[in-house]
PDB file of C-alpha atoms in Angstrom:
ATOM      1  CA  UNK S   1     -18.161 -42.993  20.600  1.00  0.00           C
ATOM      2  CA  UNK S   2     -15.198 -45.210  21.425  1.00  0.00           C
ATOM      3  CA  UNK S   3     -12.828 -45.785  18.517  1.00  0.00           C
ATOM      4  CA  UNK S   4     -11.195 -49.234  18.380  1.00  0.00           C
ATOM      5  CA  UNK S   5      -7.993 -50.066  16.530  1.00  0.00           C
ATOM      6  CA  UNK S   6      -6.102 -53.272  15.809  1.00  0.00           C
ATOM      7  CA  UNK S   7      -2.394 -53.260  16.592  1.00  0.00           C
ATOM      8  CA  UNK S   8      -0.088 -55.660  14.782  1.00  0.00           C
ATOM      9  CA  UNK S   9       2.004 -56.568  17.799  1.00  0.00           C
ATOM     10  CA  UNK S  10       5.082 -58.713  17.255  1.00  0.00           C
ATOM     11  CA  UNK S  11       6.176 -58.020  20.805  1.00  0.00           C
ATOM     12  CA  UNK S  12       9.258 -56.200  19.541  1.00  0.00           C
ATOM     13  CA  UNK S  13      10.138 -52.714  20.742  1.00  0.00           C
ATOM     14  CA  UNK S  14       8.710 -50.825  17.757  1.00  0.00           C
ATOM     15  CA  UNK S  15       5.269 -52.439  17.945  1.00  0.00           C
ATOM     16  CA  UNK S  16       5.115 -51.959  21.732  1.00  0.00           C
ATOM     17  CA  UNK S  17       5.900 -48.254  21.396  1.00  0.00           C
ATOM     18  CA  UNK S  18       3.490 -47.726  18.488  1.00  0.00           C
ATOM     19  CA  UNK S  19       0.693 -49.287  20.510  1.00  0.00           C
ATOM     20  CA  UNK S  20       1.513 -47.176  23.553  1.00  0.00           C
ATOM     21  CA  UNK S  21       1.525 -43.926  21.538  1.00  0.00           C
ATOM     22  CA  UNK S  22      -2.030 -44.603  20.293  1.00  0.00           C
ATOM     23  CA  UNK S  23      -3.243 -45.867  23.673  1.00  0.00           C
ATOM     24  CA  UNK S  24      -2.223 -42.502  25.105  1.00  0.00           C
ATOM     25  CA  UNK S  25      -4.746 -40.889  22.747  1.00  0.00           C
ATOM     26  CA  UNK S  26      -7.647 -42.740  24.350  1.00  0.00           C
ATOM     27  CA  UNK S  27      -8.108 -45.291  21.553  1.00  0.00           C
ATOM     28  CA  UNK S  28      -9.242 -48.794  22.537  1.00  0.00           C
ATOM     29  CA  UNK S  29      -6.779 -51.310  21.137  1.00  0.00           C
ATOM     30  CA  UNK S  30      -6.821 -55.039  20.563  1.00  0.00           C
ATOM     31  CA  UNK S  31      -3.465 -56.563  19.646  1.00  0.00           C
ATOM     32  CA  UNK S  32      -3.038 -59.207  16.956  1.00  0.00           C
ATOM     33  CA  UNK S  33       0.017 -61.455  16.831  1.00  0.00           C
ATOM     34  CA  UNK S  34       0.891 -63.837  14.007  1.00  0.00           C
ATOM     35  CA  UNK S  35       2.496 -67.128  14.996  1.00  0.00           C
ATOM     36  CA  UNK S  36       5.564 -67.904  12.898  1.00  0.00           C
ATOM     37  CA  UNK S  37       8.210 -70.612  13.289  1.00  0.00           C
ATOM     38  CA  UNK S  38      10.704 -68.086  11.903  1.00  0.00           C
ATOM     39  CA  UNK S  39      10.339 -65.366  14.549  1.00  0.00           C
ATOM     40  CA  UNK S  40      13.392 -64.700  16.729  1.00  0.00           C
ATOM     41  CA  UNK S  41      11.654 -62.351  19.196  1.00  0.00           C
ATOM     42  CA  UNK S  42      11.893 -63.473  22.808  1.00  0.00           C
ATOM     43  CA  UNK S  43      11.499 -61.378  25.973  1.00  0.00           C
ATOM     44  CA  UNK S  44      14.584 -60.618  28.039  1.00  0.00           C
ATOM     45  CA  UNK S  45      13.047 -61.783  31.337  1.00  0.00           C
ATOM     46  CA  UNK S  46      10.348 -64.276  30.402  1.00  0.00           C
ATOM     47  CA  UNK S  47      10.017 -67.624  28.704  1.00  0.00           C
ATOM     48  CA  UNK S  48       6.565 -66.864  27.228  1.00  0.00           C
ATOM     49  CA  UNK S  49       6.033 -65.285  23.826  1.00  0.00           C
ATOM     50  CA  UNK S  50       7.145 -61.720  23.304  1.00  0.00           C
ATOM     51  CA  UNK S  51       3.635 -60.598  22.385  1.00  0.00           C
ATOM     52  CA  UNK S  52       2.114 -62.125  25.520  1.00  0.00           C
ATOM     53  CA  UNK S  53       4.688 -60.309  27.632  1.00  0.00           C
ATOM     54  CA  UNK S  54       4.019 -57.047  25.789  1.00  0.00           C
ATOM     55  CA  UNK S  55       0.239 -57.027  26.251  1.00  0.00           C
ATOM     56  CA  UNK S  56       0.683 -57.439  30.006  1.00  0.00           C
ATOM     57  CA  UNK S  57       2.704 -54.234  30.039  1.00  0.00           C
ATOM     58  CA  UNK S  58       0.252 -52.439  27.759  1.00  0.00           C
ATOM     59  CA  UNK S  59      -2.987 -53.697  29.327  1.00  0.00           C
ATOM     60  CA  UNK S  60      -4.637 -54.739  26.056  1.00  0.00           C
ATOM     61  CA  UNK S  61      -6.204 -57.970  24.826  1.00  0.00           C
ATOM     62  CA  UNK S  62      -4.322 -60.300  22.484  1.00  0.00           C
ATOM     63  CA  UNK S  63      -5.574 -62.307  19.516  1.00  0.00           C
ATOM     64  CA  UNK S  64      -3.207 -65.002  18.234  1.00  0.00           C
ATOM     65  CA  UNK S  65      -3.404 -65.934  14.544  1.00  0.00           C
ATOM     66  CA  UNK S  66      -1.634 -68.910  12.982  1.00  0.00           C
ATOM     67  CA  UNK S  67      -1.049 -68.389   9.268  1.00  0.00           C
ATOM     68  CA  UNK S  68       1.843 -70.846   8.856  1.00  0.00           C
ATOM     69  CA  UNK S  69       0.221 -72.794   5.995  1.00  0.00           C
ATOM     70  CA  UNK S  70      -0.463 -69.596   4.022  1.00  0.00           C
ATOM     71  CA  UNK S  71       3.012 -68.312   4.772  1.00  0.00           C
ATOM     72  CA  UNK S  72       4.712 -71.492   3.583  1.00  0.00           C
ATOM     73  CA  UNK S  73       3.107 -71.044   0.161  1.00  0.00           C
ATOM     74  CA  UNK S  74       4.420 -67.476   0.044  1.00  0.00           C
ATOM     75  CA  UNK S  75       7.962 -68.632   0.871  1.00  0.00           C
ATOM     76  CA  UNK S  76       7.863 -71.086  -2.018  1.00  0.00           C
ATOM     77  CA  UNK S  77       6.756 -68.496  -4.571  1.00  0.00           C
ATOM     78  CA  UNK S  78       6.638 -64.876  -3.387  1.00  0.00           C
ATOM     79  CA  UNK S  79       4.977 -62.483  -5.828  1.00  0.00           C
ATOM     80  CA  UNK S  80       7.316 -59.648  -4.845  1.00  0.00           C
ATOM     81  CA  UNK S  81      10.475 -61.713  -4.479  1.00  0.00           C
ATOM     82  CA  UNK S  82      12.959 -62.272  -1.678  1.00  0.00           C
ATOM     83  CA  UNK S  83      15.193 -59.983   0.283  1.00  0.00           C
ATOM     84  CA  UNK S  84      18.894 -60.695   0.703  1.00  0.00           C
ATOM     85  CA  UNK S  85      18.242 -64.308   1.710  1.00  0.00           C
ATOM     86  CA  UNK S  86      14.917 -66.191   1.739  1.00  0.00           C
ATOM     87  CA  UNK S  87      12.792 -63.466   3.311  1.00  0.00           C
ATOM     88  CA  UNK S  88       9.626 -62.588   1.329  1.00  0.00           C
ATOM     89  CA  UNK S  89       9.061 -59.483   3.453  1.00  0.00           C
ATOM     90  CA  UNK S  90       6.601 -57.621   1.227  1.00  0.00           C
ATOM     91  CA  UNK S  91       4.376 -60.653   0.604  1.00  0.00           C
ATOM     92  CA  UNK S  92       4.551 -61.514   4.311  1.00  0.00           C
ATOM     93  CA  UNK S  93       3.353 -58.039   5.285  1.00  0.00           C
ATOM     94  CA  UNK S  94       0.527 -58.156   2.751  1.00  0.00           C
ATOM     95  CA  UNK S  95      -0.665 -61.497   4.158  1.00  0.00           C
ATOM     96  CA  UNK S  96      -0.609 -60.222   7.742  1.00  0.00           C
ATOM     97  CA  UNK S  97      -2.408 -57.010   6.824  1.00  0.00           C
ATOM     98  CA  UNK S  98      -5.086 -58.917   4.913  1.00  0.00           C
ATOM     99  CA  UNK S  99      -5.723 -61.248   7.847  1.00  0.00           C
ATOM    100  CA  UNK S 100      -5.703 -58.352  10.321  1.00  0.00           C
ATOM    101  CA  UNK S 101      -8.099 -56.449   8.042  1.00  0.00           C
ATOM    102  CA  UNK S 102     -10.557 -59.342   8.129  1.00  0.00           C
ATOM    103  CA  UNK S 103     -10.404 -59.375  11.918  1.00  0.00           C
ATOM    104  CA  UNK S 104     -10.673 -55.581  12.072  1.00  0.00           C
ATOM    105  CA  UNK S 105     -13.980 -55.692  10.217  1.00  0.00           C
ATOM    106  CA  UNK S 106     -15.149 -58.714  12.213  1.00  0.00           C
ATOM    107  CA  UNK S 107     -14.914 -56.829  15.524  1.00  0.00           C
ATOM    108  CA  UNK S 108     -15.849 -53.406  14.149  1.00  0.00           C
ATOM    109  CA  UNK S 109     -12.445 -51.762  14.555  1.00  0.00           C
ATOM    110  CA  UNK S 110     -11.718 -48.627  12.528  1.00  0.00           C
ATOM    111  CA  UNK S 111      -8.028 -48.849  11.595  1.00  0.00           C
ATOM    112  CA  UNK S 112      -4.728 -50.713  11.997  1.00  0.00           C
ATOM    113  CA  UNK S 113      -1.568 -49.727  13.879  1.00  0.00           C
ATOM    114  CA  UNK S 114       1.914 -51.001  13.091  1.00  0.00           C
ATOM    115  CA  UNK S 115       5.357 -50.345  14.530  1.00  0.00           C
ATOM    116  CA  UNK S 116       6.911 -49.781  11.106  1.00  0.00           C
ATOM    117  CA  UNK S 117       9.609 -47.120  10.927  1.00  0.00           C
ATOM    118  CA  UNK S 118      10.361 -45.404   7.631  1.00  0.00           C
ATOM    119  CA  UNK S 119      13.689 -46.660   6.278  1.00  0.00           C
ATOM    120  CA  UNK S 120      14.347 -49.108   9.114  1.00  0.00           C
ATOM    121  CA  UNK S 121      14.111 -52.312   7.087  1.00  0.00           C
ATOM    122  CA  UNK S 122      15.457 -52.144   3.533  1.00  0.00           C
ATOM    123  CA  UNK S 123      12.837 -54.289   1.813  1.00  0.00           C
ATOM    124  CA  UNK S 124       9.472 -53.649   3.440  1.00  0.00           C
ATOM    125  CA  UNK S 125       9.846 -50.257   5.137  1.00  0.00           C
ATOM    126  CA  UNK S 126      10.748 -48.074   2.184  1.00  0.00           C
ATOM    127  CA  UNK S 127       8.023 -45.553   1.324  1.00  0.00           C
ATOM    128  CA  UNK S 128       7.209 -47.204  -2.015  1.00  0.00           C
ATOM    129  CA  UNK S 129       7.018 -50.642  -0.356  1.00  0.00           C
ATOM    130  CA  UNK S 130       4.701 -49.337   2.376  1.00  0.00           C
ATOM    131  CA  UNK S 131       2.404 -47.840  -0.250  1.00  0.00           C
ATOM    132  CA  UNK S 132       2.420 -51.079  -2.259  1.00  0.00           C
ATOM    133  CA  UNK S 133       1.554 -53.148   0.815  1.00  0.00           C
ATOM    134  CA  UNK S 134      -1.333 -50.818   1.669  1.00  0.00           C
ATOM    135  CA  UNK S 135      -2.764 -51.068  -1.847  1.00  0.00           C
ATOM    136  CA  UNK S 136      -2.491 -54.840  -2.161  1.00  0.00           C
ATOM    137  CA  UNK S 137      -3.918 -55.482   1.294  1.00  0.00           C
ATOM    138  CA  UNK S 138      -6.919 -53.227   0.577  1.00  0.00           C
ATOM    139  CA  UNK S 139      -6.091 -50.893   3.474  1.00  0.00           C
ATOM    140  CA  UNK S 140      -5.127 -47.623   1.806  1.00  0.00           C
ATOM    141  CA  UNK S 141      -5.381 -44.832   4.339  1.00  0.00           C
ATOM    142  CA  UNK S 142      -6.309 -47.140   7.210  1.00  0.00           C
ATOM    143  CA  UNK S 143      -2.802 -48.019   8.440  1.00  0.00           C
ATOM    144  CA  UNK S 144      -1.305 -45.734  11.107  1.00  0.00           C
ATOM    145  CA  UNK S 145       2.433 -45.900  11.732  1.00  0.00           C
ATOM    146  CA  UNK S 146       2.754 -43.813  14.909  1.00  0.00           C
ATOM    147  CA  UNK S 147       6.550 -43.850  15.064  1.00  0.00           C
ATOM    148  CA  UNK S 148       6.975 -42.295  11.588  1.00  0.00           C
ATOM    149  CA  UNK S 149       3.528 -40.815  10.897  1.00  0.00           C
ATOM    150  CA  UNK S 150       4.735 -37.200  10.950  1.00  0.00           C
ATOM    151  CA  UNK S 151       6.935 -38.010   7.943  1.00  0.00           C
ATOM    152  CA  UNK S 152       4.106 -39.669   5.970  1.00  0.00           C
ATOM    153  CA  UNK S 153       0.910 -38.451   4.343  1.00  0.00           C
ATOM    154  CA  UNK S 154      -1.957 -38.180   6.856  1.00  0.00           C
ATOM    155  CA  UNK S 155      -3.992 -41.361   7.234  1.00  0.00           C
ATOM    156  CA  UNK S 156      -7.795 -41.442   7.369  1.00  0.00           C
ATOM    157  CA  UNK S 157      -7.816 -41.611  11.214  1.00  0.00           C
ATOM    158  CA  UNK S 158      -5.715 -38.435  11.300  1.00  0.00           C
ATOM    159  CA  UNK S 159      -7.861 -36.639   8.699  1.00  0.00           C
ATOM    160  CA  UNK S 160     -11.057 -37.614  10.514  1.00  0.00           C
ATOM    161  CA  UNK S 161      -9.713 -36.433  13.848  1.00  0.00           C
ATOM    162  CA  UNK S 162      -9.871 -39.862  15.505  1.00  0.00           C
ATOM    163  CA  UNK S 163      -6.237 -39.370  16.525  1.00  0.00           C
ATOM    164  CA  UNK S 164      -4.115 -36.238  16.914  1.00  0.00           C
ATOM    165  CA  UNK S 165      -1.388 -36.080  14.261  1.00  0.00           C
ATOM    166  CA  UNK S 166       0.551 -33.573  16.378  1.00  0.00           C
ATOM    167  CA  UNK S 167       1.178 -36.336  18.937  1.00  0.00           C
ATOM    168  CA  UNK S 168       2.644 -38.764  16.390  1.00  0.00           C
ATOM    169  CA  UNK S 169       6.390 -39.131  15.854  1.00  0.00           C
ATOM    170  CA  UNK S 170       8.962 -38.610  13.105  1.00  0.00           C
ATOM    171  CA  UNK S 171      11.433 -41.456  13.671  1.00  0.00           C
ATOM    172  CA  UNK S 172      13.244 -42.775  10.594  1.00  0.00           C
ATOM    173  CA  UNK S 173      16.271 -44.862   9.684  1.00  0.00           C
ATOM    174  CA  UNK S 174      17.933 -47.942  11.127  1.00  0.00           C
ATOM    175  CA  UNK S 175      19.230 -46.553  14.422  1.00  0.00           C
ATOM    176  CA  UNK S 176      17.179 -47.749  17.394  1.00  0.00           C
ATOM    177  CA  UNK S 177      18.404 -45.021  19.753  1.00  0.00           C
ATOM    178  CA  UNK S 178      15.181 -42.932  19.490  1.00  0.00           C
ATOM    179  CA  UNK S 179      13.050 -45.995  20.298  1.00  0.00           C
ATOM    180  CA  UNK S 180      15.228 -47.008  23.232  1.00  0.00           C
ATOM    181  CA  UNK S 181      15.040 -43.455  24.609  1.00  0.00           C
ATOM    182  CA  UNK S 182      11.253 -43.435  24.177  1.00  0.00           C
ATOM    183  CA  UNK S 183      10.958 -46.797  25.936  1.00  0.00           C
ATOM    184  CA  UNK S 184      12.954 -45.405  28.845  1.00  0.00           C
ATOM    185  CA  UNK S 185      10.649 -42.374  29.029  1.00  0.00           C
ATOM    186  CA  UNK S 186       7.611 -44.664  29.130  1.00  0.00           C
ATOM    187  CA  UNK S 187       9.216 -46.936  31.732  1.00  0.00           C
ATOM    188  CA  UNK S 188       9.149 -49.879  29.323  1.00  0.00           C
ATOM    189  CA  UNK S 189      12.112 -52.097  30.106  1.00  0.00           C
ATOM    190  CA  UNK S 190      11.063 -55.651  29.209  1.00  0.00           C
ATOM    191  CA  UNK S 191      11.324 -56.104  25.470  1.00  0.00           C
ATOM    192  CA  UNK S 192      13.268 -58.309  23.040  1.00  0.00           C
ATOM    193  CA  UNK S 193      16.538 -57.219  21.523  1.00  0.00           C
ATOM    194  CA  UNK S 194      15.581 -54.310  19.225  1.00  0.00           C
ATOM    195  CA  UNK S 195      17.373 -55.981  16.313  1.00  0.00           C
ATOM    196  CA  UNK S 196      15.354 -59.191  16.575  1.00  0.00           C
ATOM    197  CA  UNK S 197      13.417 -60.424  13.587  1.00  0.00           C
ATOM    198  CA  UNK S 198      13.070 -63.307  11.164  1.00  0.00           C
ATOM    199  CA  UNK S 199      15.223 -66.409  10.675  1.00  0.00           C
ATOM    200  CA  UNK S 200      14.646 -66.230   6.921  1.00  0.00           C
ATOM    201  CA  UNK S 201      17.005 -63.236   6.842  1.00  0.00           C
ATOM    202  CA  UNK S 202      19.801 -65.444   8.208  1.00  0.00           C
ATOM    203  CA  UNK S 203      21.987 -66.850   5.427  1.00  0.00           C
ATOM    204  CA  UNK S 204      22.677 -70.153   7.213  1.00  0.00           C
ATOM    205  CA  UNK S 205      19.038 -70.862   8.016  1.00  0.00           C
ATOM    206  CA  UNK S 206      17.948 -69.740   4.541  1.00  0.00           C
ATOM    207  CA  UNK S 207      20.265 -72.344   3.015  1.00  0.00           C
ATOM    208  CA  UNK S 208      18.625 -75.057   5.120  1.00  0.00           C
ATOM    209  CA  UNK S 209      15.175 -73.862   4.047  1.00  0.00           C
ATOM    210  CA  UNK S 210      16.115 -73.954   0.366  1.00  0.00           C
ATOM    211  CA  UNK S 211      17.310 -77.521   0.814  1.00  0.00           C
ATOM    212  CA  UNK S 212      14.076 -78.467   2.596  1.00  0.00           C
ATOM    213  CA  UNK S 213      11.918 -76.906  -0.129  1.00  0.00           C
ATOM    214  CA  UNK S 214      13.859 -78.731  -2.832  1.00  0.00           C
ATOM    215  CA  UNK S 215      13.689 -82.207  -1.295  1.00  0.00           C
ATOM    216  CA  UNK S 216      10.481 -81.928   0.794  1.00  0.00           C
ATOM    217  CA  UNK S 217       8.219 -79.451  -1.035  1.00  0.00           C
ATOM    218  CA  UNK S 218       5.211 -80.360   1.146  1.00  0.00           C
ATOM    219  CA  UNK S 219       7.064 -79.580   4.372  1.00  0.00           C
ATOM    220  CA  UNK S 220       5.214 -78.983   7.648  1.00  0.00           C
ATOM    221  CA  UNK S 221       5.843 -76.839  10.716  1.00  0.00           C
ATOM    222  CA  UNK S 222       7.700 -79.676  12.474  1.00  0.00           C
ATOM    223  CA  UNK S 223      10.120 -79.921   9.541  1.00  0.00           C
ATOM    224  CA  UNK S 224      10.926 -76.228   9.900  1.00  0.00           C
ATOM    225  CA  UNK S 225      11.396 -76.563  13.661  1.00  0.00           C
ATOM    226  CA  UNK S 226      13.950 -79.324  13.104  1.00  0.00           C
ATOM    227  CA  UNK S 227      16.013 -77.014  10.897  1.00  0.00           C
ATOM    228  CA  UNK S 228      16.782 -74.921  13.966  1.00  0.00           C
ATOM    229  CA  UNK S 229      18.545 -77.827  15.699  1.00  0.00           C
ATOM    230  CA  UNK S 230      21.988 -79.361  15.261  1.00  0.00           C
ATOM    231  CA  UNK S 231      23.777 -79.744  11.931  1.00  0.00           C
ATOM    232  CA  UNK S 232      22.225 -80.769   8.637  1.00  0.00           C
ATOM    233  CA  UNK S 233      23.822 -82.770   5.833  1.00  0.00           C
TER     234      UNK S 233
END
């Protein structure tokens, strides 16, 4: 029986590597990418989206999901608060996992894959935050984090023997040197800057967003796009 998994693929280096590690175990993978006006990921050699570039390298199908309207409501009032600026990282992850879970069950996939690395991001990639996100998204035991799995409790796919835990990695912390070395070993050389991420973590952009939310509470995607341009008074 062929096991299918859903990979949350931003197109960044971590998610590309996580997907590749599980592909090498003979698992069929379909990638899911969430469209966000706040993403800063762009490929080094292509003008198309980072995720679209990544799936060409990986040879997997891509499903694009637009959850901007749901995400805007989270930004206005995040249950689990903000990070250093206006980034509701935990609530954002829960939303993405919930939507990916719905799609996972729709196509009959067995588990989810993410490129999360233990301790890499201070708000959403602490062990307690990862456990919280799993619980609130209804996916306890069904999320595999191949880059750090050897440091975490075994997931259901590992316990059931769908994937080999011995072939999963033990990367942790904020240094990207292990990922860059792994990418070189795989021959993966077209990926966004490893430190790419979300505009809501940027203090200057966060200030613009706060102003927009105060004076235009029913803002739309176009309003957010305009915040990226020029100077605002």
